[in-house]
XYZ file of C-alpha atoms in Angstrom:
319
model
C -53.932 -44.990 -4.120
C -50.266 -45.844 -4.781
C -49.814 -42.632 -6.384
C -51.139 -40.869 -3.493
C -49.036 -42.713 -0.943
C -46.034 -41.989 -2.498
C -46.688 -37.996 -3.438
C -45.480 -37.068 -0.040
C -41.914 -39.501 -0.393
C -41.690 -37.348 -3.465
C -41.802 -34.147 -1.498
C -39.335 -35.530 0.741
C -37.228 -36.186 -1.553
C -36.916 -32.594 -3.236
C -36.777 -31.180 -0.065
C -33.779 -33.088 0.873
C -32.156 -32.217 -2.555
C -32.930 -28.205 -1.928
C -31.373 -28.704 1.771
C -27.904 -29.875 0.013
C -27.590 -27.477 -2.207
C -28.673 -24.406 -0.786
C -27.031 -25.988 2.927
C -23.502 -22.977 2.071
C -26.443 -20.265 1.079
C -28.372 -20.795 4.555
C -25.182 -20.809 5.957
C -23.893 -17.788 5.157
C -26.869 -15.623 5.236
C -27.007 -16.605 8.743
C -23.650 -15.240 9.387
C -24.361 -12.162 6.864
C -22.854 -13.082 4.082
C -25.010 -12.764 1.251
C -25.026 -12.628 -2.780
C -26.962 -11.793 -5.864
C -24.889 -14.176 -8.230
C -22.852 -17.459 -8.171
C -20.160 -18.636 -9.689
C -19.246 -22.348 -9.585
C -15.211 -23.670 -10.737
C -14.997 -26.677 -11.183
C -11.881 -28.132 -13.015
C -13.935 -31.342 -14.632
C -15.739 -28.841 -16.848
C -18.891 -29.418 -14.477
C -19.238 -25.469 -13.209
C -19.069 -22.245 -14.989
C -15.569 -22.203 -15.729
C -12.516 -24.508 -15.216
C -10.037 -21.916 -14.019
C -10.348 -19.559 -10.956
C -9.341 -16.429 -12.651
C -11.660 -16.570 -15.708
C -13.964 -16.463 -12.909
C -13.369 -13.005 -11.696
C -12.641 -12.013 -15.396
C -16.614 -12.418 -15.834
C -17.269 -10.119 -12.737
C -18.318 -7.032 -14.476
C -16.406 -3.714 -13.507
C -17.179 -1.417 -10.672
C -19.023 -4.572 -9.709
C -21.749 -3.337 -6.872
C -23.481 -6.653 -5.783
C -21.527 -9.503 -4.223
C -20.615 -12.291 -5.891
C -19.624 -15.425 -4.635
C -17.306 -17.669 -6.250
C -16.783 -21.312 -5.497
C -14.374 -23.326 -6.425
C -15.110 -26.932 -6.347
C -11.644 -29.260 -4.809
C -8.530 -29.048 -6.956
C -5.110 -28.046 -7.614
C -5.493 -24.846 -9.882
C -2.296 -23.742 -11.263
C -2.667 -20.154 -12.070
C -1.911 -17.063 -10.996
C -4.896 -14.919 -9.516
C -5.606 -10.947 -9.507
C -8.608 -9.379 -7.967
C -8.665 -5.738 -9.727
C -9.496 -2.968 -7.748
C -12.744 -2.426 -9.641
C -14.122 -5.463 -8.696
C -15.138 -5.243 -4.862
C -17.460 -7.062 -3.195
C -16.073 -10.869 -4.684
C -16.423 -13.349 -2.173
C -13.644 -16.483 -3.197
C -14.533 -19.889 -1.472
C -13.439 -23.734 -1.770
C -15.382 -25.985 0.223
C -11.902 -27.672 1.839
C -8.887 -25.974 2.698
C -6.483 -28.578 1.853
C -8.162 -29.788 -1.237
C -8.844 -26.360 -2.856
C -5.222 -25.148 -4.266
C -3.967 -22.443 -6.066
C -0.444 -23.100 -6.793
C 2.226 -20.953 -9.039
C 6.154 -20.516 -8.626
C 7.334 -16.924 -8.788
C 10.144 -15.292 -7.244
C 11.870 -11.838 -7.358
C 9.196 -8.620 -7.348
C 7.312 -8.735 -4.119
C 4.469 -7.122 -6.095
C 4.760 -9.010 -9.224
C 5.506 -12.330 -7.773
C 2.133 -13.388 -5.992
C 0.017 -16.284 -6.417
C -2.966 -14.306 -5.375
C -3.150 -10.723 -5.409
C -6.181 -8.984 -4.521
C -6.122 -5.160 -4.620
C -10.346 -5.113 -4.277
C -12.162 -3.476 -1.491
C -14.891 -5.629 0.554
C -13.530 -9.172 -0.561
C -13.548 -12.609 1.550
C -12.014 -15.759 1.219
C -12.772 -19.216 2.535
C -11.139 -22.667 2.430
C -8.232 -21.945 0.471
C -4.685 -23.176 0.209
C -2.634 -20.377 -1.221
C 1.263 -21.264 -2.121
C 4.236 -20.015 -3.523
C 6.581 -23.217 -4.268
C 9.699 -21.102 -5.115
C 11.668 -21.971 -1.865
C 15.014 -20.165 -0.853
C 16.398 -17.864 -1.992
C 14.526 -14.912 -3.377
C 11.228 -12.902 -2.443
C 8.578 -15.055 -3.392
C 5.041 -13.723 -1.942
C 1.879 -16.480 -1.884
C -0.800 -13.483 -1.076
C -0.373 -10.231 -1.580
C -3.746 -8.026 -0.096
C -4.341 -4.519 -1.101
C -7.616 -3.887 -0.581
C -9.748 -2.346 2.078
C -11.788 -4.471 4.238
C -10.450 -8.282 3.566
C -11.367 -10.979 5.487
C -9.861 -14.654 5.358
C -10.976 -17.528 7.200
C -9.451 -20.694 7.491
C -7.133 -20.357 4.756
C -3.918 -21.647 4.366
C -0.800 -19.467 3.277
C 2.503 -21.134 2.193
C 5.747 -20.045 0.975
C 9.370 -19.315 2.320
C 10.525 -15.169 2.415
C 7.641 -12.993 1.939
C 4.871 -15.186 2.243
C 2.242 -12.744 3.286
C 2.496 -9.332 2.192
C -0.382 -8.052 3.636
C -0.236 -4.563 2.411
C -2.269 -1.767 2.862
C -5.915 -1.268 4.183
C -7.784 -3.180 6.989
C -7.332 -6.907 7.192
C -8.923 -9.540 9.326
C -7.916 -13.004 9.716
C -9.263 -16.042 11.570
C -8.607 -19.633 11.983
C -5.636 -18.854 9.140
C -2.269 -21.094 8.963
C 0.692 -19.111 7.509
C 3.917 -20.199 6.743
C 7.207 -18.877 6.022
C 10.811 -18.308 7.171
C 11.903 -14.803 6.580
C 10.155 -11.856 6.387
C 6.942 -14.057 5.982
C 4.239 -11.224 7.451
C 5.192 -8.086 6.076
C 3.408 -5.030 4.896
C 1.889 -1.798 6.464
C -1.865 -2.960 6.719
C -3.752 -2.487 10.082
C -4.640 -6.358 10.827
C -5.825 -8.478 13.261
C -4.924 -11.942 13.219
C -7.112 -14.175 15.635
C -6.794 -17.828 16.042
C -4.303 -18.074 13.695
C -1.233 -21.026 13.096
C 1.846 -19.431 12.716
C 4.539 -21.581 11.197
C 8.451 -20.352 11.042
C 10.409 -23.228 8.799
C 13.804 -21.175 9.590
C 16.533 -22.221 10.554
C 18.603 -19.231 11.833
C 16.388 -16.811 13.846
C 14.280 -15.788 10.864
C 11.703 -12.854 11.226
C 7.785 -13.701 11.627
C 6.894 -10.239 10.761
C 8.654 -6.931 9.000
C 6.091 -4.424 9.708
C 6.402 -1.302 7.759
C 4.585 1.653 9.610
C 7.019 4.779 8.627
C 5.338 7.444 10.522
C 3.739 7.408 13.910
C 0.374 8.767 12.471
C -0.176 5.670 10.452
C -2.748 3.790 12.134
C -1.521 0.478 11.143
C -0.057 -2.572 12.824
C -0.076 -6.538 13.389
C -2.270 -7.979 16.161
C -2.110 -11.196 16.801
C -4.373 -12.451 19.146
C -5.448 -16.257 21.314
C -3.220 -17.363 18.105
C -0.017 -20.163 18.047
C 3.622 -19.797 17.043
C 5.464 -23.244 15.890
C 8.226 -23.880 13.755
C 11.141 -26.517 13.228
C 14.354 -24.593 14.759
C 14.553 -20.663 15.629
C 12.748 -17.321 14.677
C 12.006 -13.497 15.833
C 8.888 -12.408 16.297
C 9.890 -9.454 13.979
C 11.869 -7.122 12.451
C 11.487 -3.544 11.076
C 10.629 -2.668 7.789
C 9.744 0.475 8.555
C 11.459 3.019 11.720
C 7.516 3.024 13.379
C 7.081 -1.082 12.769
C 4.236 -2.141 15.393
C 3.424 -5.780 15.766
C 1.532 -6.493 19.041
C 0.807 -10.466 20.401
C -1.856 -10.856 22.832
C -2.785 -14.279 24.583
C -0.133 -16.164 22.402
C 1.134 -19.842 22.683
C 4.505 -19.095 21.672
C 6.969 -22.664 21.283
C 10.360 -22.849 22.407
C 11.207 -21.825 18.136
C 10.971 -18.502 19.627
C 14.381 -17.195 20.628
C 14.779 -15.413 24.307
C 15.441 -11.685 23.004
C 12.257 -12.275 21.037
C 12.877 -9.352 18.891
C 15.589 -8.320 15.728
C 16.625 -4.449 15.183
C 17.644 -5.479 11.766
C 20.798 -3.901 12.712
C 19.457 -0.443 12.794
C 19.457 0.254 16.519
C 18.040 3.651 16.318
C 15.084 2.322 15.516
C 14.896 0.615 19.187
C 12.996 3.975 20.744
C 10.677 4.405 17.509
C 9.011 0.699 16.805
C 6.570 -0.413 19.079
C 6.695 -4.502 19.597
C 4.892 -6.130 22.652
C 3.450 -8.789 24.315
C 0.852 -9.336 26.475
C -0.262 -12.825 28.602
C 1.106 -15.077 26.426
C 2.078 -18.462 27.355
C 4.678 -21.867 26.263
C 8.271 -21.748 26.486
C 8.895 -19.164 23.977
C 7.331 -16.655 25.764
C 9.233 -16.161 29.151
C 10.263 -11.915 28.421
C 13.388 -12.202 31.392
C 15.531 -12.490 28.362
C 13.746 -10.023 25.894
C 15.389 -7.130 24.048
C 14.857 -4.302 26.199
C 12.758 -2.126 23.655
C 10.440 -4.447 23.772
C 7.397 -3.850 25.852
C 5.117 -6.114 28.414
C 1.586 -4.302 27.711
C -0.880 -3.536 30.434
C -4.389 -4.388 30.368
C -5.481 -1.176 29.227
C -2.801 -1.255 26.381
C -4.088 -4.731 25.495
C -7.787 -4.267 25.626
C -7.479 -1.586 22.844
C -6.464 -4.576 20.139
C -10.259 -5.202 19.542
C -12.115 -5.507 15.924
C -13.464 -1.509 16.768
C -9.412 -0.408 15.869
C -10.275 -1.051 12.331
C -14.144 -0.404 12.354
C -15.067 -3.965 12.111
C -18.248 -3.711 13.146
C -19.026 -2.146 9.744
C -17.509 -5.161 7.480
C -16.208 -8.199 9.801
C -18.641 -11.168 9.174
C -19.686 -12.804 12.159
């Protein structure tokens, strides 16, 4: 009789341990992420393997399937590379500030990354990614080649260069990035929505240095219903390239934000070619009387384009 009475406790019991562990799989399927393999890092020597990039070194090439990577809380020193013949990797701690990947490079904007990922179709999740260089030299945190990246809730730290987001279709949500000069840069076609974006200059350093170079290149930043902070004074951006096109739509923008809003990089023949605007966004930074005139206040109809269907997301974006 005892045994009886307790069979069902039992049942209970397993069913509560299945819950916990497969609580990030139910998740994600219901958002449409799915996987056919897992990969657990765990620095204690508890997962598959103790470092992040060994990790992706077991992801066979031309990978087809998705594979999803998860890195248990740590501080993982290393420098990490996501080949191009290894799409469909899906890179995820379970806390952003507890899951680090840390290195100290400067110099090569291409060589210098933390993380690089030149894959097609990868995500990332609850990660700190940081370049502890400082001042003084290019010194990039993530670099993203790929087609069809997404990052959510990630956290993106350095000083010049910080983000060189550059080539293919990006999308970014709930992200924090930080920098002081140059610190969004790149000629990717991204949207950034609901993103933190920290400027820790002190003289009127550059958010973004978009590099479009022709005006058939479909690419751009779009920040949108996103926050700019810092600690003194910064530009929205500079360009990179003669066709730069950074757009901000809906954005709280803090008094770090200087009144002309917008740097020429001293190259004013550049002011009738780039394509910087603004549209309803709000806080003290973001009064335009004062704005450099080649800047533009968007209409509706220019701002409504700025939608996930500019870079086919759709097709890829996970809901």
């Amino acid at each position: 009789m005892a045994i009886n009475e307790s069979f069902p406790m039992i049942l209970i019991a397993i069913a509560l341990c299945c819950l916990v562990v497969n609580t990030e799989a139910r998740w994600m399927i219901g958002n449409k992420l799915s996987w056919k393999r897992v990969i657990v890092v765990d620095q204690s020597g508890k997962g598959d393997y103790k470092n992040i990039q060994e990790a992706i070194d077991s992801v066979p090439s031309n990978n087809v399937e998705s594979v999803f990577i998860r890195v248990e809380p740590g501080v993982y020193k290393e420098k990490v590379t996501v080949p191009e013949d290894k799409p469909f990797i899906i890179l995820s701690g379970r806390k952003t500030e507890t899951t680090i990947i840390t290195w100290n490079d400067n110099g090569d904007i291409w060589k210098s990354p933390t993380v690089s990922i030149l894959a097609s179709d990868f995500v990332g999740r609850y990660l700190t990614i940081q370049n502890t260089y400082g001042a003084g030299a290019k010194a990039v945190a993530l670099r993203v080649a790929g087609d069809r990246a997404e990052f959510y809730a990630c956290k993106i730290v350095s000083y010049q260069d910080t983000l060189l987001d550059e080539q293919g279709r990006h999308f970014y949500n709930n992200c924090y990035i930080e920098g002081a000069t140059d610190f969004i840069c790149g000629n990717a076609v991204s949207i950034f929505q609901n993103c933190h974006i920290h400027s820790i200059s002190t003289q009127n350093g550059a958010i973004t240095a978009q590099h479009r170079t022709t005006p058939a290149e479909e690419t751009g930043f779009f920040f949108v219903d996103s926050k700019i902070t810092g600690v003194k004074s910064c530009t929205l951006g500079r360009p990179w390239g003669p066709y730069s096109r950074v757009l901000f739509i809906r954005t709280y923008m803090s008094n770090v934000v200087v009144p002309q809003g917008w740097d020429d990089w001293g190259k004013p023949s550049m002011h009738s070619t780039v394509y910087y605007g603004e549209y309803e966004c709000y806080g003290p930074g973001a009064n335009r009387s004062g704005r450099v005139e080649w800047s533009r206040s968007l209409t509706t109809e220019e701002a409504s384009i700025i939608s996930k269907d500019m870079i086919d997301g759709k097709s890829w974006i996970k809901a």
